[in-house]
Short mmCIF file of C-alpha atoms in Angstrom, two decimals:
data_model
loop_
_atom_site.label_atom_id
_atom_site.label_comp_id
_atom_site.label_asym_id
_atom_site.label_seq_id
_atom_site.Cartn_x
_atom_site.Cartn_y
_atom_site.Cartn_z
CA UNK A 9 93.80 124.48 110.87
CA UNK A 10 97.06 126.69 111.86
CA UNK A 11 96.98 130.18 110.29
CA UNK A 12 93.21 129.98 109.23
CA UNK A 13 92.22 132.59 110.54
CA UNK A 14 88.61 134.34 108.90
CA UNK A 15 91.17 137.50 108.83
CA UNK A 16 93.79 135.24 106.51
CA UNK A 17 90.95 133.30 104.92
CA UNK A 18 89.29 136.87 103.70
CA UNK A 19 92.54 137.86 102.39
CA UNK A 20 93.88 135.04 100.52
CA UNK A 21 90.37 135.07 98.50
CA UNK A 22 90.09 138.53 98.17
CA UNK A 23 86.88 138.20 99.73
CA UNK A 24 85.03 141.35 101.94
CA UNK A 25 84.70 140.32 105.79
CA UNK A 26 81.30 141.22 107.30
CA UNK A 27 80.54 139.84 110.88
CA UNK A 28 81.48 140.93 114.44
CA UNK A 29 85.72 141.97 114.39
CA UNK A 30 86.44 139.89 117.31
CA UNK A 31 85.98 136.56 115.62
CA UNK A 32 88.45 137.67 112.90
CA UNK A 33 91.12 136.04 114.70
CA UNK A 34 88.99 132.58 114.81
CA UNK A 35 91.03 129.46 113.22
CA UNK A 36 88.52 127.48 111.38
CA UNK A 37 88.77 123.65 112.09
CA UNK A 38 87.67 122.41 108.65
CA UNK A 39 86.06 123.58 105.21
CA UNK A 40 83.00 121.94 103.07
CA UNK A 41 80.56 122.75 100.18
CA UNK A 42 78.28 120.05 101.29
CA UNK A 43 75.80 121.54 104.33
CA UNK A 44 75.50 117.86 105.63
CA UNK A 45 79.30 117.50 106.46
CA UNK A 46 79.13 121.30 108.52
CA UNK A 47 80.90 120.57 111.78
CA UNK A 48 81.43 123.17 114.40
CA UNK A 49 83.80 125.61 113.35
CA UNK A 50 84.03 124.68 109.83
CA UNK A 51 83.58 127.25 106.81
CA UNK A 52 81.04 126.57 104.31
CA UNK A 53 81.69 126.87 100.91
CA UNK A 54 78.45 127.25 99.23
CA UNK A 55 78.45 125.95 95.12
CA UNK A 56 75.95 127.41 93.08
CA UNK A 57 74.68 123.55 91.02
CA UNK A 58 72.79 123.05 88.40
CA UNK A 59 69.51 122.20 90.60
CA UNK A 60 70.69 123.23 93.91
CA UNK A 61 72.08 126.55 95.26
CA UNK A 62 74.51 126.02 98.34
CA UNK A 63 73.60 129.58 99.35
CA UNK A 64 70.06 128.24 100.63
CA UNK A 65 71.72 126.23 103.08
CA UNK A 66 73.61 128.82 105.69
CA UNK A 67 70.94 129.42 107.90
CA UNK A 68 71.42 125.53 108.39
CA UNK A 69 75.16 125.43 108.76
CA UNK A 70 75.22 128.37 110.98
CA UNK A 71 72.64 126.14 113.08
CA UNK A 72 74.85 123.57 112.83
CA UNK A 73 78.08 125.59 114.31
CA UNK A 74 79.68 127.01 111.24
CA UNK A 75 82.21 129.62 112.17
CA UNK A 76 82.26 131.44 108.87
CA UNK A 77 80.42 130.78 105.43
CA UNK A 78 81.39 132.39 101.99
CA UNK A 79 78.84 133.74 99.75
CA UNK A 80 78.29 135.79 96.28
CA UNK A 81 75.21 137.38 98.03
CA UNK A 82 76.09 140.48 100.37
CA UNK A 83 75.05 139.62 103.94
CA UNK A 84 71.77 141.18 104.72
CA UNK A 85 72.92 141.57 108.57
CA UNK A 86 76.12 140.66 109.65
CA UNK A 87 75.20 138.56 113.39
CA UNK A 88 77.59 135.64 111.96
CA UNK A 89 81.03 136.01 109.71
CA UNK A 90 80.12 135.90 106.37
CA UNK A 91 83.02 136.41 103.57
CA UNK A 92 81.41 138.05 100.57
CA UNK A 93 83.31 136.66 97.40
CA UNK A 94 82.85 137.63 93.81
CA UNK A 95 82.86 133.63 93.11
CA UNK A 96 82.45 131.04 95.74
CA UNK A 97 84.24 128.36 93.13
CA UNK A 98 87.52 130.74 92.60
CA UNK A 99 87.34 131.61 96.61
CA UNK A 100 87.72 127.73 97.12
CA UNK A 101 90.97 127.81 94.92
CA UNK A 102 92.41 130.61 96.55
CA UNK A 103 92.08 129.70 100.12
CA UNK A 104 93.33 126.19 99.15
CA UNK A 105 96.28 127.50 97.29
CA UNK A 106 97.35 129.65 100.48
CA UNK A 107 96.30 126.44 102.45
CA UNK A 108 99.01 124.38 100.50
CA UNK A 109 101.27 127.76 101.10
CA UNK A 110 101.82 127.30 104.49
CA UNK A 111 102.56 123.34 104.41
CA UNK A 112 105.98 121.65 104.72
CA UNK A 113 104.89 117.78 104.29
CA UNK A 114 105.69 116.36 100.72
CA UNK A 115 102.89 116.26 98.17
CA UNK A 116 102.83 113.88 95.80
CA UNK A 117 100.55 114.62 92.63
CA UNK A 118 99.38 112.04 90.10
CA UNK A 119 98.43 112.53 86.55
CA UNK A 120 97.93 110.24 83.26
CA UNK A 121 95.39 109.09 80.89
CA UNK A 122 94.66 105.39 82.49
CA UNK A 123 95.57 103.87 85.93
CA UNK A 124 95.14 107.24 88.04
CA UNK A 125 93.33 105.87 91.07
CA UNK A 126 95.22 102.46 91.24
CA UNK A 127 98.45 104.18 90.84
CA UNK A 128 97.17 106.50 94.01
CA UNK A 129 95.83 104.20 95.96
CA UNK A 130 99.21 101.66 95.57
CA UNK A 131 101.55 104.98 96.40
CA UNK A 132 99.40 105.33 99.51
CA UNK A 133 99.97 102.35 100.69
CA UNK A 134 103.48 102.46 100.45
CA UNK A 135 103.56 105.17 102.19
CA UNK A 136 101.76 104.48 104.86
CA UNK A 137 104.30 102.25 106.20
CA UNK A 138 106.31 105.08 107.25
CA UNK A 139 104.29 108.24 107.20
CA UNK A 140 100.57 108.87 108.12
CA UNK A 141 98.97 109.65 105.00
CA UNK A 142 95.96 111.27 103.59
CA UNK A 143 94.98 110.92 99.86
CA UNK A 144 92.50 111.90 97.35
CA UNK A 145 88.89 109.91 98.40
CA UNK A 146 87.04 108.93 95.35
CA UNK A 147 86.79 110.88 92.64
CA UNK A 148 88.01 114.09 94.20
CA UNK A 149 90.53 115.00 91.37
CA UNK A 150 88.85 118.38 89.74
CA UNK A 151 89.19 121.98 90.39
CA UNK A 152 86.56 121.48 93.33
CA UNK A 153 87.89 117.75 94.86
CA UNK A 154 91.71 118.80 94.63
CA UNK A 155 90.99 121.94 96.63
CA UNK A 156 88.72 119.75 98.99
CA UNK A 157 91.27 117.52 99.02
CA UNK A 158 94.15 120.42 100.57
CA UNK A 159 92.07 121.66 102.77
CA UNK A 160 91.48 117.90 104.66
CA UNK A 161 95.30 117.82 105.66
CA UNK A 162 95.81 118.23 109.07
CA UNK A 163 99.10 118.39 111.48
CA UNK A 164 99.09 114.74 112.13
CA UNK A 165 99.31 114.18 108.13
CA UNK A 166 103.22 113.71 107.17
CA UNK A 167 102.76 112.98 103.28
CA UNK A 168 99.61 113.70 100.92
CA UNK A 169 98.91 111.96 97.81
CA UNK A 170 97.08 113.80 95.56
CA UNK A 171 95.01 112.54 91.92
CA UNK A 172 94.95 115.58 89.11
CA UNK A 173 92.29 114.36 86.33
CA UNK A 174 91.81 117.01 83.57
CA UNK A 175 89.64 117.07 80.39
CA UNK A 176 91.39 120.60 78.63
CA UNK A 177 94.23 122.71 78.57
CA UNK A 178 94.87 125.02 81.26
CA UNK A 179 93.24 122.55 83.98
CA UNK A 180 96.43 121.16 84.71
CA UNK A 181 97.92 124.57 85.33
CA UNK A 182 95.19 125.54 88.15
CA UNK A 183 95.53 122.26 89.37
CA UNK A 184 99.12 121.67 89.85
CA UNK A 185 98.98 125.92 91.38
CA UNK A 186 97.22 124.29 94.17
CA UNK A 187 98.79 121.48 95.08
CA UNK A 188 102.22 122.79 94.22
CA UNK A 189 103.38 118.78 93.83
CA UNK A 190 106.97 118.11 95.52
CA UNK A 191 106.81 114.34 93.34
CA UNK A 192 105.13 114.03 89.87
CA UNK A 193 103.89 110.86 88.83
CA UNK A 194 102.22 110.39 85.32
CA UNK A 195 100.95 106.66 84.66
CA UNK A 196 100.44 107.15 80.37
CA UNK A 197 99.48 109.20 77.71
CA UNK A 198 96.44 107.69 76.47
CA UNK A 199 93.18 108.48 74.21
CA UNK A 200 90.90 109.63 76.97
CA UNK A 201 89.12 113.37 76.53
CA UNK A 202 90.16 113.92 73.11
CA UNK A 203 87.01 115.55 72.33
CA UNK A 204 89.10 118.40 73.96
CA UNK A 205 92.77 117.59 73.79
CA UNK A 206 92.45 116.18 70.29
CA UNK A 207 95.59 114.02 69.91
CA UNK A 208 98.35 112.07 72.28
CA UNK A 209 100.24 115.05 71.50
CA UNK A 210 97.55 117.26 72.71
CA UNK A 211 97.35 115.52 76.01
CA UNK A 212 100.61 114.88 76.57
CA UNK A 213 100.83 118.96 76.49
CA UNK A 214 98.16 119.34 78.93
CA UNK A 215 99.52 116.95 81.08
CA UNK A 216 103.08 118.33 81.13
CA UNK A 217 101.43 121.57 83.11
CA UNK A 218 101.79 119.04 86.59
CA UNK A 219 104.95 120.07 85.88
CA UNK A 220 104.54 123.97 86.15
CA UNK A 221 105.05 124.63 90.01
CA UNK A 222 107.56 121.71 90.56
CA UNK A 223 109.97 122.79 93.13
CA UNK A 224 113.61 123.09 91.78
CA UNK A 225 114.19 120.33 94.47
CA UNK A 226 111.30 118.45 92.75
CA UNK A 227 111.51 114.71 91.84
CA UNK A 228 109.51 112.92 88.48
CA UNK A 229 108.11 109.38 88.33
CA UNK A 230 107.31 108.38 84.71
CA UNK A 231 105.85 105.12 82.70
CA UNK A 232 109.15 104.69 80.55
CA UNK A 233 106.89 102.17 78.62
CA UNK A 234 104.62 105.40 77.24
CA UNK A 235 106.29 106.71 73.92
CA UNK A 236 105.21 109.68 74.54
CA UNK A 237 106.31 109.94 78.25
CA UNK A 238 109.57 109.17 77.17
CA UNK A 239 110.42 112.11 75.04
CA UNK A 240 110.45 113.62 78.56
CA UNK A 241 114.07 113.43 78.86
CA UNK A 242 114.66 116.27 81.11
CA UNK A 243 112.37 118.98 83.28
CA UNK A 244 113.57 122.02 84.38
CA UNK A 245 116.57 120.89 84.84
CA UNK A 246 115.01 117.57 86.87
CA UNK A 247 115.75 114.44 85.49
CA UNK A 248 112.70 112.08 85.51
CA UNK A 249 113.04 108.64 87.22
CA UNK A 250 111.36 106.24 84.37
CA UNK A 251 109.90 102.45 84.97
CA UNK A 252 109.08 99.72 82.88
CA UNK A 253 109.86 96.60 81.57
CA UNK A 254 112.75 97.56 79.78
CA UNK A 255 111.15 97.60 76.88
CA UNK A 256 112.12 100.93 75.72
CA UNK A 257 115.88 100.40 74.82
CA UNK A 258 116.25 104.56 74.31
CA UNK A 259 115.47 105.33 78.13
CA UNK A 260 117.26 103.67 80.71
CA UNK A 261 114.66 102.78 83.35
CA UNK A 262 115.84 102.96 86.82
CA UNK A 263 113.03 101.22 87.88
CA UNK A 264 112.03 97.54 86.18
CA UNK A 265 110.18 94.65 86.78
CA UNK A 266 110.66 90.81 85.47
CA UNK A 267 110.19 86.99 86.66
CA UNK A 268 106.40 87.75 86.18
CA UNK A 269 103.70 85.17 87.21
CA UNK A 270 100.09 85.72 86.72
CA UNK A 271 97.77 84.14 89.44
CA UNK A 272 94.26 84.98 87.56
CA UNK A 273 92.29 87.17 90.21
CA UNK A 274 94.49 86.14 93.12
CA UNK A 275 97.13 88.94 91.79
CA UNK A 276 100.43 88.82 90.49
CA UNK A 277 103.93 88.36 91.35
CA UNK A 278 106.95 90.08 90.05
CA UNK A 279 110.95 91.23 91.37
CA UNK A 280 110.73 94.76 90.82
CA UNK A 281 114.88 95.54 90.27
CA UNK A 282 115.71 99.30 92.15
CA UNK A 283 119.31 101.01 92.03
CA UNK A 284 118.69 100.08 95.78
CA UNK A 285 118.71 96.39 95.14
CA UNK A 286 115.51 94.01 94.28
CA UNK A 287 112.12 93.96 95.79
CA UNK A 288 110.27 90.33 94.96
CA UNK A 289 106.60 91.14 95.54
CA UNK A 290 103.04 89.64 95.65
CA UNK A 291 101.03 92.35 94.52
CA UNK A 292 97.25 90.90 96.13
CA UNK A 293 95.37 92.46 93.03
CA UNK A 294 95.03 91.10 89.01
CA UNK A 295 96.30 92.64 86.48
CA UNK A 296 99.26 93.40 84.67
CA UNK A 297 98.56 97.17 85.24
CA UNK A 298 99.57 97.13 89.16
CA UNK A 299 102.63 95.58 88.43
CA UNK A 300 103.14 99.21 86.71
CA UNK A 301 101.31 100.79 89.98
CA UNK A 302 103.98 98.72 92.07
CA UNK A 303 106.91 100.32 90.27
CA UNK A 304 105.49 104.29 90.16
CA UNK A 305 104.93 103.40 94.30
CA UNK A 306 108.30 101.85 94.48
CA UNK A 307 109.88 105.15 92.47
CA UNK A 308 108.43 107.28 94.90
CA UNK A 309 108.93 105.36 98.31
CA UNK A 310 112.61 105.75 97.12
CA UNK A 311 112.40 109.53 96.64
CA UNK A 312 111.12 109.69 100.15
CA UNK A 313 113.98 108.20 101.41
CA UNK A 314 111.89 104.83 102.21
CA UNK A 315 113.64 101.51 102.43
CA UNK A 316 112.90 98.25 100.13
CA UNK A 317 111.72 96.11 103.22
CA UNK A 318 109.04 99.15 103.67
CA UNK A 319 108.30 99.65 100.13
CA UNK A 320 107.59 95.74 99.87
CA UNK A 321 105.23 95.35 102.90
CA UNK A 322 103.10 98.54 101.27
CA UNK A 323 102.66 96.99 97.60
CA UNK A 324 101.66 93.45 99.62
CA UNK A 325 99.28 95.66 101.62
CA UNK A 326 97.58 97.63 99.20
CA UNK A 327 93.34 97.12 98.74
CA UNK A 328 91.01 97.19 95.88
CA UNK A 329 88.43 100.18 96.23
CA UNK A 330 84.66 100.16 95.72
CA UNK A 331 84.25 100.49 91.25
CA UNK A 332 88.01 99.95 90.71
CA UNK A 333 88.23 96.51 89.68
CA UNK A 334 87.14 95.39 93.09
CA UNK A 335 86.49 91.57 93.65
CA UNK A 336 82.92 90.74 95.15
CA UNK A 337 82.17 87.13 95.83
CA UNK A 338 78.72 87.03 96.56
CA UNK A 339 75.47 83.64 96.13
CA UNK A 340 78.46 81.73 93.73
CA UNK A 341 79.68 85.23 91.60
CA UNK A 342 83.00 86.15 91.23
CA UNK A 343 82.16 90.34 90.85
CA UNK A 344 84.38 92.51 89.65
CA UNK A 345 83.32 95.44 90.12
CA UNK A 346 84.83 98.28 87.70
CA UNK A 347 82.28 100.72 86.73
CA UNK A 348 83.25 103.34 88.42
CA UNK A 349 84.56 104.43 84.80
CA UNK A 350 85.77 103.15 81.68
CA UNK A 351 88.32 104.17 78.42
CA UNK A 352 89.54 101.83 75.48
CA UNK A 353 92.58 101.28 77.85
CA UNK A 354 91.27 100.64 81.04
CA UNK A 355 88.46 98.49 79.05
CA UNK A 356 91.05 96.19 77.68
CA UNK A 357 92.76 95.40 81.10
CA UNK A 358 89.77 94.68 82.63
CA UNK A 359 88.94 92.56 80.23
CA UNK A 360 92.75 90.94 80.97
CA UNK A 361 91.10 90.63 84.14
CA UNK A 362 87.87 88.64 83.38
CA UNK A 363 90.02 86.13 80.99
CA UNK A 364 91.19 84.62 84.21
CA UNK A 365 88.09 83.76 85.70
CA UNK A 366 88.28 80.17 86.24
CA UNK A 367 84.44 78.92 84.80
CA UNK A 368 82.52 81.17 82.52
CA UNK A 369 83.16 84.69 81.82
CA UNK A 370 80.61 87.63 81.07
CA UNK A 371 81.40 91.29 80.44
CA UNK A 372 78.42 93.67 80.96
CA UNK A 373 79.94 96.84 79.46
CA UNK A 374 78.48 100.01 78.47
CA UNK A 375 79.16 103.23 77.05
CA UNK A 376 82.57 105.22 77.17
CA UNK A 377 82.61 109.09 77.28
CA UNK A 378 84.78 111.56 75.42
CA UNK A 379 85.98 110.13 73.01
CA UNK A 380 85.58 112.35 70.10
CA UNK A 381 85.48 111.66 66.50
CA UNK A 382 87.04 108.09 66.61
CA UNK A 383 84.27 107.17 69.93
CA UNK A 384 82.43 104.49 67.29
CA UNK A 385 86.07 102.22 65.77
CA UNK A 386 87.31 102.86 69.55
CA UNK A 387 84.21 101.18 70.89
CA UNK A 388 84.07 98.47 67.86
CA UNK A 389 87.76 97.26 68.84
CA UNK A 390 86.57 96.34 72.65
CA UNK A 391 84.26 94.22 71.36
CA UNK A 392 86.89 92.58 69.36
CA UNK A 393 89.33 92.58 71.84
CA UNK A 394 86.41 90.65 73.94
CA UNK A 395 86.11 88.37 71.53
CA UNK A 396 89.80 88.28 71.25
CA UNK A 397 90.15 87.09 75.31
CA UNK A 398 87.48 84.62 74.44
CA UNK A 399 85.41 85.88 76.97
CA UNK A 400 82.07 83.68 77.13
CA UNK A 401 79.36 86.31 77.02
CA UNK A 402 79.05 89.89 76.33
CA UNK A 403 76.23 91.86 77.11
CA UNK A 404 76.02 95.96 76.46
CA UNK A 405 73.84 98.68 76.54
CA UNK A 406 73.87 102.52 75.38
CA UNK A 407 73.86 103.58 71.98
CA UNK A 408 78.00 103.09 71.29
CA UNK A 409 77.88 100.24 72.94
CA UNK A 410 76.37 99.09 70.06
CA UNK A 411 79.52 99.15 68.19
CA UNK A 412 81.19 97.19 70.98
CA UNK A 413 78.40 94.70 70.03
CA UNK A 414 79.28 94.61 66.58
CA UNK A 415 82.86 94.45 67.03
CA UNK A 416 82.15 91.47 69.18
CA UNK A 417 80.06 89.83 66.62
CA UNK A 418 82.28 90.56 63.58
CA UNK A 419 85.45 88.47 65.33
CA UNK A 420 84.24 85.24 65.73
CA UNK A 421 81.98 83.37 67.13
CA UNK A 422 83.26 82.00 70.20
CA UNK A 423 81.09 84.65 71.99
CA UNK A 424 77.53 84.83 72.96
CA UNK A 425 76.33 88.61 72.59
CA UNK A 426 73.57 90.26 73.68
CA UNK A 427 72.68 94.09 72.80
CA UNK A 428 69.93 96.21 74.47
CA UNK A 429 69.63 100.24 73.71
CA UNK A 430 69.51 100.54 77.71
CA UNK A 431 70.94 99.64 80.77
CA UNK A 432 67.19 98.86 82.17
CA UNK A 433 66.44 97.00 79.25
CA UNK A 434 69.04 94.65 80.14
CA UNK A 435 69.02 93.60 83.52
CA UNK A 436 66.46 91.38 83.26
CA UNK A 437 67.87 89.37 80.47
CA UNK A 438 70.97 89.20 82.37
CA UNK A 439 69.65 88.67 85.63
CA UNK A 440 68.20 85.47 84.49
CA UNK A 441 71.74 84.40 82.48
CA UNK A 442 73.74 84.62 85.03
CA UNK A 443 74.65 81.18 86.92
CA UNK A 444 76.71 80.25 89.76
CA UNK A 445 80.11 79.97 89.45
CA UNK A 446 80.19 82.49 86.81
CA UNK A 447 82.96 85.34 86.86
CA UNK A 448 81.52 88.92 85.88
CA UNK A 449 82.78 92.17 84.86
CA UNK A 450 80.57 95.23 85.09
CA UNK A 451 81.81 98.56 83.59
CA UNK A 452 81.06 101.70 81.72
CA UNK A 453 81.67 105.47 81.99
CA UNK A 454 80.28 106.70 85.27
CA UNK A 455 77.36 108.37 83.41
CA UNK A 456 76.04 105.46 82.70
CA UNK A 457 75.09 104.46 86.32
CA UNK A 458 76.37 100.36 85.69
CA UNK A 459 76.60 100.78 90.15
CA UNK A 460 72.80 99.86 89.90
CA UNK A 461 73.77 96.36 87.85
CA UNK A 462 75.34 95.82 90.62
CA UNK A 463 73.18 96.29 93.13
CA UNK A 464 70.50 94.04 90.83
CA UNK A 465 72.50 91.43 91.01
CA UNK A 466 72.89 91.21 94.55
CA UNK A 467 68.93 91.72 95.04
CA UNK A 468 68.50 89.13 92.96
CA UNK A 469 70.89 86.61 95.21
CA UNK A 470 68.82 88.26 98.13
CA UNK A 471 65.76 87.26 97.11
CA UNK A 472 66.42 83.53 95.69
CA UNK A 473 68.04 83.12 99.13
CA UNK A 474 64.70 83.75 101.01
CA UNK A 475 63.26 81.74 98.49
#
């Protein structure tokens, strides 16, 4: 990694350098807070965790070629560089921060309520069809992933796509000092975390701190279908690039999509219109939401000087991830698989989703996190909306999943619904419902754990197939 040098590393943290002088000079190659991932020459980062302390694990890394480690416990001999750090967490940030310093390719950072990982993962592979790209892996979008997340870019990397998720103010601030976005992208202004941010208005304000290291040179992809987002008229002094539908007859968006067609879980199909000319694209993925994904990925290919035959080939390219509405055809299922986490928004378009399936439909949803006062009518109107979509069969578990229930119950009676107070409690019931040829969403808020449905399910095909 060019300029990480222990010497510039020490510095940059504030940190107090004990270890032999001549390996001061020694670029590491890599950084990690997990001890299993230690490669020769990389620094360890150790986390103090609720059950485990990384600290226990140098003697191992050092064993396993680590050129340096950081620590909050002063070096009891000092045969192997050791950086001694008033906070291992903070040290992270800092070294990332100088990191990010140092680098000249574009970053592009990605904010918003709903759509986050989609939006990231479509922008990618735009990208990709002109520059070699890394992005944010999984859920790597806090003040521990982001950093993480810097600190894998490496000379070969020409652009870096970046996901920012907060929960409170001031997040977005320490965030966006890292990554020091050159292209900010914000999919909505929704009702997630307002245990913390209280109201759209609250969010929208904690959201808006992406925007506090924006270069002067800087460039601003917004939803120009968010109400909120649209107040946005100008950022210091940058005039945001909006997309949409043209729905919004206040904003003139640069950047909008029409001749729709919806082709259930095969994907969609829509002429996204640029000042460039017209892009008509078959987006491989359901869901109305990526033909919003599409247009953010077509706002920033543009930026980046990419051309519409490029921009095309990445939307028709782009993959489904593991828990991201990810389809699984497996012993006569349609899966898809969405539990990696779950809001009132992102419930509904799954949902969307599921209403295509082709024979019967069943939504195993659970709980939703952070939702604060209004968590129980929020989790009563999925169930309606289920009911709504005329989805065939609902089964929940988790104690406001209840309300989902109820909601479900209280709309008609077009669907069959099934509540248990827990998620192992359940399976069995719906292990036994399930049929071929049934399509079947499975999501919930990642503490729930809804993965292990999944992998029930396909135990379950495993073992009527040695049957």
């Amino acid at each position: 990694m060019k300029n990480m040098t222990l010497e510039r590393i020490t510095e940059a943290c504030q940190g107090t350098y004990f270890g032999p002088e001549e390996q001061k000079k020694t670029e590491i190659c890599g950084a990690e807070i997990d001890s299993r991932k230690v490669e020769s020459g990389y620094l360890f980062i150790p986390i103090k965790g609720a059950k485990v302390d990384g600290h226990d694990f140098i003697p191992q890394v050092f064993a396993q070629g680590a050129a340096a480690v950081l620590t909050e416990r002063e070096p009891e001999s000092c045969h192997k560089p050791c950086i001694l750090v008033e906070s291992t967490q903070q040290a992270l940030k800092d070294i990332a921060k100088f990191y990010r310093s140092q680098l000249t390719i574009p970053i592009v950072g990605i904010t918003g309520s709903v759509g986050k990982t989609s939006t990231k993962e479509m922008i990618a592979s735009v990208l990709s069809e002109r520059y070699k790209v890394l992005k944010t892996e999984g859920n790597f979008n806090n003040e521990i992933g982001l950093p993480l997340t810097l600190l894998r870019i490496r000379e070969e990397h020409e652009a870096a796509v970046v996901e920012m998720g907060i929960s409170d103010f001031g997040e977005m601030h320490r965030l966006a000092e890292m990554a020091q976005p050159d292209i900010c992208v914000i999919t909505n202004i929704g009702i997630c975390h307002l245990e913390n941010l209280k109201t759209r208005d609250g969010i929208l304000k904690a959201k808006r701190e992406i925007f506090d290291f924006l270069k002067p040179t800087g460039q601003i992809v917004l939803n120009g279908e968010d109400d909120k987002l649209t107040t946005l008229e100008e950022v210091k002094g940058i005039r945001p690039v909006f997309y949409g539908f043209l729905g919004n007859q206040k904003i003139r968006q640069e950047i909008y999509s029409d001749n729709i067609k919806n082709h259930g879980l095969k994907g969609m199909e829509a002429d996204i219109h640029t000042c460039q000319g017209m892009i008509s694209a078959n987006i491989p993925i359901p869901g109305q939401h990526n033909i919003f994904n599409a247009m953010a990925a077509t706002g920033v290919g543009l930026a980046l000087e990419m051309d519409l035959e490029e921009i095309q080939k990445g939307i028709e390219s782009v993959e489904t991830i593991g828990g991201r509405s990810n389809l699984i055809e497996i012993g006569g299922l349609t899966i898809i698989d969405d539990c990696y986490n779950a809001n009132p928004v992102s419930m509904r378009g799954s949902l969307d989703v599921l209403s295509y399936g082709l024979a019967r439909t069943v939504a195993v949803l659970g709980d939703m996190g952070e939702l604060g006062e209004k968590e129980k009518e929020l989790h009563y109107k999925v169930g309606t909306y289920a009911a709504q979509k005329q989805i065939d069969a609902l089964f929940c578990s988790g104690k406001l999943s209840k309300e989902i229930a109820r909601g479900a119950w209280d709309a008609n009676d077009w669907c069959e619904v099934f509540y248990f107070e827990s998620r192992d409690e359940m399976l069995p019931q719906l292990l036994d419902y399930l049929q071929e040829g049934d399509t079947v969403l499975i999501k919930a808020s990642h503490f729930m754990d809804y993965p292990k449905i999944l992998e029930a399910i396909k135990e379950r095909i495993r073992e009527n197939a040695e049957a």
